Amino acid sequence: MSEDKKDLGDKAKDAFDDAKESAKKAADEAKESAGEFKEEAKKTAEEFREGLKTAGGDNKKILAGILGILFGSLGIHKFILGYNKEGVILLAITLIGYATTCIVVGAFFFWIPGLIGLIEGIIYLTKSDEEFYNTYQVGKKPWF
């Protein structure tokens, strides 16, 4: 049948068939692209895991944990993790405690930062490397 002799219904049917074929091709291409993206995402996640293992996150965890237990009242473990504001708070409370030890209140200020450091040091050391990295280095959770 020639183009001139086709009626409107035949033209619509041909256009619909063409659109259907184009949609099928687009869907196939989208599935292929999604599969490639999925593989790339898996590869990237695996590289991230490997990088985390070799990035020294374990050393920072151990260092922060031990310093938290030994010198927690000075806030050194906070400075190691990059929490400068929290480190200054612990250090200031400790210095106020030292300065006012002749008053009973000073002893209270002196022991609180040490207890916080002890608890945080134990928490740091008991977390897995991945948990520690995600919580304190990526998530930036400053306290406990």
Coordinates of N, CA and C in Angstrom, one line a residue, residues 22-120:
S22 N 11.0 1.7 19.5 CA 11.9 2.7 20.1 C 11.9 2.5 21.6
A23 N 10.8 2.4 22.2 CA 10.7 2.2 23.7 C 11.4 0.9 24.1
K24 N 11.2 -0.1 23.3 CA 11.9 -1.4 23.6 C 13.4 -1.3 23.6
K25 N 13.9 -0.6 22.5 CA 15.3 -0.3 22.4 C 15.8 0.5 23.6
A26 N 15.1 1.5 24.0 CA 15.5 2.4 25.1 C 15.5 1.6 26.4
A27 N 14.5 0.7 26.6 CA 14.5 -0.1 27.8 C 15.7 -1.0 27.9
D28 N 16.0 -1.6 26.7 CA 17.2 -2.5 26.7 C 18.5 -1.8 27.0
E29 N 18.6 -0.6 26.4 CA 19.8 0.2 26.7 C 19.8 0.6 28.2
A30 N 18.7 1.0 28.8 CA 18.6 1.3 30.2 C 19.0 0.2 31.1
K31 N 18.6 -1.0 30.7 CA 18.9 -2.2 31.5 C 20.4 -2.5 31.4
E32 N 21.0 -2.3 30.3 CA 22.4 -2.5 30.1 C 23.2 -1.5 30.9
S33 N 22.8 -0.2 30.8 CA 23.4 0.9 31.6 C 23.3 0.6 33.1
A34 N 22.1 0.2 33.5 CA 21.9 -0.1 35.0 C 22.9 -1.3 35.4
G35 N 23.0 -2.3 34.6 CA 23.9 -3.4 34.9 C 25.3 -2.9 35.0
E36 N 25.8 -2.1 34.1 CA 27.1 -1.5 34.1 C 27.3 -0.7 35.4
F37 N 26.3 0.1 35.7 CA 26.4 1.0 36.9 C 26.5 0.1 38.2
K38 N 25.7 -0.9 38.2 CA 25.7 -1.8 39.4 C 27.1 -2.5 39.6
E39 N 27.7 -2.9 38.5 CA 29.1 -3.5 38.6 C 30.1 -2.4 39.0
E40 N 30.0 -1.2 38.5 CA 30.9 -0.2 38.9 C 30.7 0.2 40.4
A41 N 29.5 0.2 40.8 CA 29.2 0.5 42.3 C 29.8 -0.6 43.2
K42 N 29.7 -1.8 42.7 CA 30.3 -2.9 43.5 C 31.8 -2.8 43.6
K43 N 32.4 -2.5 42.4 CA 33.8 -2.3 42.3 C 34.3 -1.2 43.2
T44 N 33.6 0.0 43.2 CA 33.9 1.1 44.0 C 33.8 0.8 45.5
A45 N 32.7 0.1 45.9 CA 32.5 -0.3 47.3 C 33.6 -1.2 47.8
E46 N 34.0 -2.1 46.9 CA 35.1 -3.0 47.3 C 36.5 -2.3 47.4
E47 N 36.7 -1.3 46.5 CA 37.9 -0.5 46.6 C 37.9 0.4 47.9
F48 N 36.7 0.9 48.3 CA 36.6 1.6 49.5 C 36.9 0.8 50.7
R49 N 36.4 -0.5 50.8 CA 36.7 -1.4 51.9 C 38.2 -1.7 52.0
E50 N 38.8 -1.9 50.8 CA 40.2 -2.2 50.8 C 41.0 -0.9 51.3
G51 N 40.6 0.2 50.8 CA 41.2 1.5 51.2 C 41.1 1.7 52.7
L52 N 39.9 1.4 53.2 CA 39.7 1.5 54.7 C 40.6 0.7 55.5
K53 N 40.9 -0.5 55.0 CA 41.8 -1.5 55.7 C 43.2 -0.9 55.7
T54 N 43.6 -0.3 54.6 CA 45.0 0.2 54.5 C 45.2 1.6 54.9
A55 N 44.1 2.3 55.2 CA 44.2 3.8 55.5 C 44.7 4.1 56.8
G56 N 44.9 3.2 57.7 CA 45.4 3.5 59.0 C 44.3 3.9 60.0
G57 N 43.1 3.5 59.6 CA 42.0 3.8 60.6 C 42.2 3.0 61.9
D58 N 42.8 1.8 61.8 CA 43.0 1.0 63.0 C 44.0 1.7 63.9
N59 N 45.1 2.3 63.3 CA 46.1 3.0 64.1 C 45.5 4.2 64.8
K60 N 44.6 5.0 64.1 CA 44.0 6.1 64.8 C 43.0 5.7 65.9
K61 N 42.4 4.6 65.6 CA 41.5 4.0 66.6 C 42.2 3.7 67.9
I62 N 43.3 2.9 67.7 CA 44.1 2.5 68.9 C 44.7 3.6 69.6
L63 N 45.3 4.6 68.8 CA 45.9 5.7 69.4 C 44.9 6.6 70.2
A64 N 43.7 6.8 69.6 CA 42.7 7.6 70.3 C 42.2 6.9 71.5
G65 N 42.0 5.6 71.4 CA 41.5 4.8 72.6 C 42.5 4.8 73.7
I66 N 43.8 4.6 73.5 CA 44.8 4.5 74.5 C 45.0 5.9 75.1
L67 N 45.0 7.0 74.3 CA 45.2 8.3 74.9 C 43.9 8.7 75.6
G68 N 42.7 8.2 75.2 CA 41.5 8.5 76.0 C 41.6 7.9 77.3
I69 N 42.1 6.7 77.4 CA 42.2 6.0 78.7 C 43.2 6.7 79.6
L70 N 44.4 6.9 79.1 CA 45.5 7.5 79.9 C 45.4 9.0 80.2
F71 N 45.1 9.7 79.2 CA 45.1 11.2 79.3 C 43.7 11.8 78.9
G72 N 42.7 11.1 79.2 CA 41.3 11.5 78.7 C 40.9 12.9 79.3
S73 N 41.4 13.2 80.4 CA 41.0 14.5 81.0 C 41.5 15.7 80.3
L74 N 42.6 15.5 79.6 CA 43.2 16.6 78.8 C 42.6 16.7 77.4
G75 N 41.8 15.7 77.0 CA 41.2 15.8 75.7 C 42.0 15.5 74.5
I76 N 43.2 14.9 74.7 CA 44.1 14.6 73.6 C 43.5 13.7 72.6
H77 N 42.7 12.7 73.0 CA 42.0 11.8 72.1 C 41.1 12.6 71.2
K78 N 40.5 13.6 71.6 CA 39.6 14.4 70.8 C 40.4 15.2 69.7
F79 N 41.5 15.7 70.1 CA 42.4 16.4 69.1 C 42.9 15.4 68.1
I80 N 43.2 14.2 68.4 CA 43.6 13.2 67.5 C 42.6 12.9 66.4
L81 N 41.3 12.9 66.8 CA 40.2 12.6 65.9 C 39.7 13.9 65.2
G82 N 40.3 15.0 65.5 CA 39.9 16.3 64.8 C 38.8 17.0 65.4
Y83 N 38.4 16.7 66.7 CA 37.3 17.3 67.4 C 38.0 18.4 68.3
N84 N 38.4 19.5 67.7 CA 39.1 20.5 68.5 C 38.3 21.2 69.5
K85 N 37.0 21.5 69.2 CA 36.2 22.2 70.1 C 35.9 21.3 71.4
E86 N 35.7 20.0 71.2 CA 35.4 19.1 72.3 C 36.7 18.9 73.1
G87 N 37.8 18.9 72.4 CA 39.1 18.7 73.1 C 39.4 19.9 74.0
V88 N 39.1 21.1 73.5 CA 39.3 22.4 74.3 C 38.4 22.4 75.5
I89 N 37.1 21.9 75.3 CA 36.2 21.8 76.5 C 36.7 20.9 77.6
L90 N 37.2 19.7 77.2 CA 37.7 18.8 78.2 C 39.0 19.4 78.9
L91 N 39.8 20.0 78.1 CA 41.0 20.6 78.7 C 40.7 21.8 79.6
A92 N 39.7 22.6 79.2 CA 39.3 23.8 80.0 C 38.7 23.3 81.4
I93 N 37.9 22.3 81.3 CA 37.3 21.8 82.5 C 38.3 21.2 83.5
T94 N 39.3 20.5 82.9 CA 40.4 19.9 83.7 C 41.2 21.0 84.3
L95 N 41.5 22.1 83.6 CA 42.3 23.2 84.1 C 41.6 23.9 85.2
I96 N 40.3 24.1 85.0 CA 39.5 24.7 86.1 C 39.5 23.8 87.3
G97 N 39.4 22.5 87.1 CA 39.4 21.6 88.2 C 40.8 21.7 89.0
Y98 N 41.9 21.8 88.2 CA 43.2 21.9 88.9 C 43.3 23.2 89.7
A99 N 42.7 24.3 89.0 CA 42.8 25.6 89.7 C 42.0 25.7 90.9
T100 N 40.9 24.9 91.0 CA 40.0 25.0 92.2 C 40.0 23.7 93.0
T101 N 41.1 23.0 93.0 CA 41.2 21.8 93.8 C 41.1 22.0 95.3
C102 N 41.4 23.2 95.8 CA 41.4 23.5 97.2 C 39.9 23.6 97.6
I103 N 39.0 23.8 96.7 CA 37.6 23.8 97.0 C 37.1 22.4 96.6
V104 N 36.1 21.9 97.3 CA 35.5 20.6 97.0 C 35.0 20.5 95.6
V105 N 34.5 21.6 95.0 CA 34.0 21.6 93.7 C 35.1 21.3 92.7
G106 N 36.3 21.8 92.9 CA 37.4 21.5 92.0 C 37.7 20.1 91.8
A107 N 37.6 19.3 92.8 CA 37.8 17.8 92.7 C 36.7 17.2 91.8
F108 N 35.5 17.8 91.9 CA 34.5 17.3 91.0 C 34.8 17.6 89.5
F109 N 35.2 18.8 89.3 CA 35.6 19.2 87.9 C 36.8 18.4 87.4
F110 N 37.7 18.0 88.3 CA 38.9 17.3 87.9 C 38.6 15.9 87.5
W111 N 37.6 15.2 88.1 CA 37.4 13.8 87.8 C 36.4 13.6 86.6
I112 N 35.6 14.5 86.4 CA 34.6 14.3 85.3 C 35.2 14.1 83.9
P113 N 36.1 15.0 83.5 CA 36.8 14.8 82.2 C 37.6 13.5 82.1
G114 N 38.2 13.1 83.2 CA 39.0 11.9 83.2 C 38.0 10.7 83.0
L115 N 36.9 10.7 83.7 CA 35.9 9.6 83.5 C 35.4 9.6 82.1
I116 N 35.1 10.7 81.5 CA 34.6 10.8 80.1 C 35.7 10.2 79.2
G117 N 36.9 10.6 79.4 CA 38.0 10.1 78.6 C 38.2 8.6 78.7
L118 N 38.1 8.1 79.9 CA 38.2 6.6 80.2 C 37.0 5.9 79.4
I119 N 35.8 6.3 79.6 CA 34.7 5.7 78.9 C 34.9 5.7 77.4
E120 N 35.2 6.9 76.8 CA 35.4 7.0 75.4 C 36.5 6.2 74.9

